[in-house]
Amino acid sequence: EIEDKYNVKMQVLRDDLDLRRKTEIHEVEERKNNQISELMKNHERAFSDFRNYHNDVTCQHLALISLQKEQMEERKKRENQLEKEKADALLHNKQLKEQLQQIQELVFDLQKKLAHYDKDKESLRNTKARLKVTQKELKDLQWEREVLEQRFIKVQKERDELYQKFTKAINEVQQKTGFKNLLLERKLKGLRDVLEKKEVELHEAFAASNLDANALSLISQKLENVLSSKNTTIEDLQMQLARACKAHNDMLQTLEAKLTAFGIPLDNLGFNPLESPVLGQ
């Protein structure tokens, strides 16, 4: 599922980058063609205007010279007309200056657009470089994924082996601990029953006998010694039982910590481990 997921992501990323690259190339080519076409049209129009103007001016001057040579006597009469034509020429020159300024502004705009074209071209080059880097990173990630998959299979196998060993060990320890606890509890119960029985017999013996104070004191001292020895035995048995319960509980805590460290849920054991009650708690 991870492989399919990242294969889909990789295909989507590759398709997206290819589509973006094609779109940017198409837009750059289209802008470039439009700019070239517009620049050529503007240059042709300006050149045609200038050529027409030059031809008009030349024709006007030639006609004026010819007219001056042919009609010297009409100079004064033509002066007014020439002044008028001069005014028209000045107006026309002014218009041509404005057109020239517009053409210069247009050239400036075209230069700015050309700079944007270079910038777009550089951006396309950078995009191709990033695509190569991304493809290399993709190959590295694929190699790392294969390595991680091999490590995952190995760790999973080790986890299964540890799981089997822990399950077997916990069953054995639980059986041994439960059996030992049962024996100790039965032994302790038997000793208590014997002690109670001996105390009853002792009281009956004291009641039936007519012993003096010294003999009774001696018997009491011996009885206390026997009771002290039995109490010591009982305390030793209780300590053994407490140590066994503590060892059992420590083993359960260690098992839970190992299972948690290896990512195995406690529900996968197949049984619920029971903590043994410690005496005095």
Coordinates of C-alpha atoms in Angstrom, one line a residue:
E1 CA 0.0 0.0 0.0
I2 CA 2.8 2.4 0.8
E3 CA 4.5 1.5 -2.5
D4 CA 1.3 2.0 -4.5
K5 CA 0.6 5.3 -2.6
Y6 CA 4.0 6.7 -3.4
N7 CA 3.9 5.4 -7.0
V8 CA 0.7 7.3 -7.5
K9 CA 2.1 10.4 -5.9
M10 CA 5.3 10.1 -8.0
Q11 CA 3.2 9.7 -11.2
V12 CA 1.0 12.7 -10.3
L13 CA 4.1 14.8 -9.5
R14 CA 5.7 13.8 -12.8
D15 CA 2.6 14.5 -14.8
D16 CA 2.1 17.9 -13.0
L17 CA 5.7 18.9 -13.7
D18 CA 5.5 17.8 -17.3
L19 CA 2.3 19.7 -17.9
R20 CA 3.7 22.8 -16.1
R21 CA 6.9 22.6 -18.2
K22 CA 5.0 22.2 -21.5
T23 CA 2.6 25.1 -20.5
E24 CA 5.5 27.4 -19.6
I25 CA 7.3 26.5 -22.8
H26 CA 4.2 27.1 -24.9
E27 CA 3.5 30.5 -23.1
V28 CA 7.1 31.6 -23.6
E29 CA 7.2 30.6 -27.2
E30 CA 3.8 32.3 -27.8
R31 CA 4.9 35.6 -26.1
K32 CA 8.2 35.5 -28.0
N33 CA 6.4 35.1 -31.4
N34 CA 3.9 37.8 -30.5
Q35 CA 6.6 40.2 -29.5
I36 CA 8.7 39.5 -32.6
S37 CA 5.6 39.9 -34.9
E38 CA 4.6 43.1 -33.2
L39 CA 8.1 44.5 -33.3
M40 CA 8.4 43.8 -37.0
K41 CA 5.0 45.3 -37.7
N42 CA 5.9 48.5 -35.8
H43 CA 9.3 48.8 -37.5
E44 CA 7.7 48.3 -40.9
R45 CA 5.1 50.9 -40.1
A46 CA 7.6 53.4 -38.8
F47 CA 9.9 52.8 -41.8
S48 CA 7.0 53.3 -44.2
D49 CA 5.9 56.5 -42.5
F50 CA 9.4 57.8 -42.6
R51 CA 9.9 56.9 -46.2
N52 CA 6.6 58.5 -47.2
Y53 CA 7.5 61.6 -45.3
H54 CA 10.9 61.7 -46.9
N55 CA 9.4 61.3 -50.3
D56 CA 6.7 63.9 -49.6
V57 CA 9.3 66.4 -48.4
T58 CA 11.6 65.7 -51.3
C59 CA 8.8 66.1 -53.8
Q60 CA 7.7 69.3 -52.1
H61 CA 11.2 70.7 -52.2
L62 CA 11.7 69.8 -55.8
A63 CA 8.4 71.3 -56.8
L64 CA 9.3 74.4 -54.8
I65 CA 12.7 74.8 -56.5
S66 CA 11.2 74.2 -59.9
L67 CA 8.4 76.6 -59.1
Q68 CA 10.9 79.2 -57.9
K69 CA 13.0 78.8 -61.1
E70 CA 10.1 79.0 -63.3
Q71 CA 8.1 81.7 -61.5
M72 CA 10.6 84.1 -60.1
E73 CA 8.2 86.9 -60.7
E74 CA 5.7 85.3 -58.5
R75 CA 8.0 85.1 -55.5
K76 CA 6.1 87.5 -53.3
K77 CA 2.9 85.9 -54.1
R78 CA 4.2 82.5 -53.3
E79 CA 5.8 83.7 -50.0
N80 CA 2.5 83.6 -48.2
Q81 CA 1.9 80.2 -49.6
L82 CA 5.4 79.1 -48.5
E83 CA 4.8 80.5 -45.1
K84 CA 1.6 78.5 -44.9
E85 CA 3.4 75.4 -46.1
K86 CA 6.1 76.1 -43.6
A87 CA 3.6 76.2 -40.8
D88 CA 2.1 73.0 -42.1
A89 CA 5.6 71.5 -42.3
L90 CA 6.3 72.6 -38.7
L91 CA 3.0 71.1 -37.6
H92 CA 3.9 67.9 -39.4
N93 CA 7.3 67.9 -37.9
K94 CA 5.8 68.3 -34.5
Q95 CA 3.5 65.4 -35.2
L96 CA 6.4 63.3 -36.4
K97 CA 8.3 64.1 -33.2
E98 CA 5.3 62.9 -31.2
Q99 CA 5.2 59.8 -33.4
L100 CA 9.0 59.3 -32.8
Q101 CA 8.5 59.6 -29.1
Q102 CA 5.7 57.1 -29.2
I103 CA 8.0 54.8 -31.2
Q104 CA 10.8 55.2 -28.7
E105 CA 8.3 54.4 -25.9
L106 CA 7.2 51.3 -27.8
V107 CA 10.9 50.3 -28.3
F108 CA 11.4 50.7 -24.5
D109 CA 8.4 48.5 -23.8
L110 CA 9.6 45.9 -26.3
Q111 CA 13.0 45.9 -24.6
K112 CA 11.3 45.3 -21.2
K113 CA 9.4 42.5 -22.7
L114 CA 12.6 41.1 -24.1
A115 CA 14.1 41.2 -20.7
H116 CA 11.1 39.3 -19.3
Y117 CA 11.6 36.8 -22.1
D118 CA 15.2 36.3 -20.9
K119 CA 14.0 36.0 -17.3
D120 CA 11.4 33.4 -18.4
K121 CA 14.0 31.5 -20.3
E122 CA 16.2 31.4 -17.2
S123 CA 13.3 30.3 -15.1
L124 CA 12.7 27.4 -17.5
R125 CA 16.3 26.4 -17.3
N126 CA 16.1 26.5 -13.5
T127 CA 12.9 24.4 -13.6
K128 CA 14.7 21.8 -15.7
A129 CA 17.6 21.7 -13.2
R130 CA 15.1 21.3 -10.3
L131 CA 13.4 18.5 -12.2
K132 CA 16.7 16.7 -12.5
V133 CA 17.4 17.1 -8.8
T134 CA 13.9 15.9 -8.0
Q135 CA 14.4 12.8 -10.1
K136 CA 17.7 12.1 -8.4
E137 CA 16.0 12.5 -4.9
L138 CA 13.2 10.2 -6.1
K139 CA 15.7 7.5 -7.0
D140 CA 17.5 8.0 -3.6
L141 CA 14.2 7.7 -1.8
Q142 CA 13.3 4.5 -3.7
W143 CA 16.6 3.0 -2.8
E144 CA 16.1 4.0 0.9
R145 CA 12.6 2.5 0.8
E146 CA 14.0 -0.8 -0.4
V147 CA 16.6 -0.8 2.4
L148 CA 13.9 0.1 5.0
E149 CA 11.7 -2.7 3.6
Q150 CA 14.5 -5.2 4.1
R151 CA 15.2 -3.9 7.6
F152 CA 11.5 -4.0 8.4
I153 CA 11.2 -7.7 7.3
K154 CA 14.2 -8.6 9.4
V155 CA 12.9 -6.7 12.5
Q156 CA 9.5 -8.3 12.0
K157 CA 11.0 -11.7 11.9
E158 CA 13.0 -10.9 15.1
R159 CA 9.8 -9.6 16.7
D160 CA 8.0 -12.8 15.9
E161 CA 10.8 -14.9 17.3
L162 CA 11.0 -12.8 20.5
Y163 CA 7.2 -12.9 20.8
Q164 CA 7.3 -16.7 20.7
K165 CA 10.1 -16.9 23.2
F166 CA 8.4 -14.4 25.5
T167 CA 5.1 -16.3 25.3
K168 CA 6.8 -19.6 26.1
A169 CA 8.8 -18.0 28.9
I170 CA 5.8 -16.3 30.5
N171 CA 3.7 -19.5 30.4
E172 CA 6.5 -21.4 32.0
V173 CA 7.2 -18.8 34.7
Q174 CA 3.6 -18.3 35.4
Q175 CA 3.0 -22.0 35.9
K176 CA 6.1 -22.4 38.1
T177 CA 5.2 -19.3 40.1
G178 CA 1.6 -20.2 40.5
F179 CA 2.5 -23.7 41.6
K180 CA 5.1 -22.5 44.1
N181 CA 2.7 -19.9 45.5
L182 CA 0.1 -22.6 45.9
L183 CA 2.6 -24.9 47.7
L184 CA 3.7 -22.1 50.0
E185 CA 0.2 -21.0 50.8
R186 CA -0.8 -24.6 51.6
K187 CA 2.3 -25.1 53.8
L188 CA 1.6 -21.9 55.6
K189 CA -2.1 -22.9 56.2
G190 CA -1.0 -26.3 57.4
L191 CA 1.5 -24.8 59.9
R192 CA -1.2 -22.4 61.2
D193 CA -3.6 -25.3 61.6
V194 CA -1.0 -27.3 63.5
L195 CA -0.2 -24.3 65.7
E196 CA -3.8 -23.8 66.6
K197 CA -4.2 -27.5 67.3
K198 CA -1.1 -27.5 69.5
E199 CA -2.3 -24.4 71.4
V200 CA -5.6 -26.2 72.1
E201 CA -3.8 -29.3 73.2
L202 CA -1.5 -27.3 75.4
H203 CA -4.3 -25.5 77.1
E204 CA -6.1 -28.8 77.7
A205 CA -2.9 -30.3 79.1
F206 CA -2.4 -27.3 81.4
A207 CA -6.0 -27.6 82.6
A208 CA -5.8 -31.3 83.2
S209 CA -2.4 -31.3 85.0
N210 CA -1.7 -29.9 88.5
L211 CA 1.8 -28.6 87.9
D212 CA 3.5 -26.2 90.2
A213 CA 4.5 -22.7 89.2
N214 CA 8.2 -23.6 88.4
A215 CA 7.3 -26.5 86.1
L216 CA 4.6 -24.4 84.5
S217 CA 7.1 -21.6 83.9
L218 CA 9.6 -24.0 82.4
I219 CA 7.0 -25.5 80.1
S220 CA 5.8 -22.0 79.2
Q221 CA 9.4 -21.0 78.3
K222 CA 9.8 -24.1 76.1
L223 CA 6.5 -23.4 74.5
E224 CA 7.5 -19.9 73.8
N225 CA 10.7 -21.0 72.3
V226 CA 8.8 -23.5 70.1
L227 CA 6.3 -20.8 69.1
S228 CA 9.1 -18.4 68.4
S229 CA 10.8 -21.0 66.1
K230 CA 7.5 -21.6 64.4
N231 CA 6.9 -17.9 64.0
T232 CA 10.3 -17.5 62.5
T233 CA 9.5 -20.3 60.1
I234 CA 6.2 -18.7 59.2
E235 CA 8.0 -15.3 58.6
D236 CA 10.6 -17.0 56.4
L237 CA 7.8 -18.7 54.4
Q238 CA 6.0 -15.4 54.1
M239 CA 9.2 -13.7 52.9
Q240 CA 9.7 -16.5 50.3
L241 CA 6.2 -16.0 49.1
A242 CA 6.6 -12.2 48.9
R243 CA 9.9 -12.6 46.9
A244 CA 8.2 -15.1 44.6
C245 CA 5.2 -12.7 44.1
K246 CA 7.6 -9.7 43.5
A247 CA 9.7 -11.7 41.0
H248 CA 6.5 -12.7 39.2
N249 CA 5.3 -9.1 39.1
D250 CA 8.8 -7.8 38.0
M251 CA 8.8 -10.4 35.2
L252 CA 5.4 -9.2 34.0
Q253 CA 6.5 -5.5 34.0
T254 CA 9.7 -6.5 32.1
L255 CA 7.6 -8.4 29.6
E256 CA 5.2 -5.4 29.1
A257 CA 8.2 -3.1 28.6
K258 CA 9.7 -5.4 26.0
L259 CA 6.4 -5.8 24.2
T260 CA 6.0 -2.0 24.2
A261 CA 9.5 -1.5 22.9
F262 CA 9.0 -3.9 20.0
G263 CA 5.5 -2.4 19.2
I264 CA 3.6 -5.6 20.2
P265 CA 0.1 -4.9 21.8
L266 CA -0.5 -6.6 25.1
D267 CA -3.7 -8.1 23.6
N268 CA -1.7 -10.2 21.2
L269 CA -0.5 -12.4 24.1
G270 CA -3.6 -14.5 23.9
F271 CA -4.2 -14.3 27.8
N272 CA -4.3 -11.7 30.5
P273 CA -1.3 -12.0 32.9
L274 CA -2.4 -11.7 36.6
E275 CA -0.3 -9.9 39.2
S276 CA 0.3 -11.9 42.4
P277 CA -0.8 -10.0 45.5
V278 CA 2.1 -9.2 47.9
L279 CA 1.5 -9.9 51.6
G280 CA 0.7 -6.8 53.5
Q281 CA -0.8 -5.0 50.5

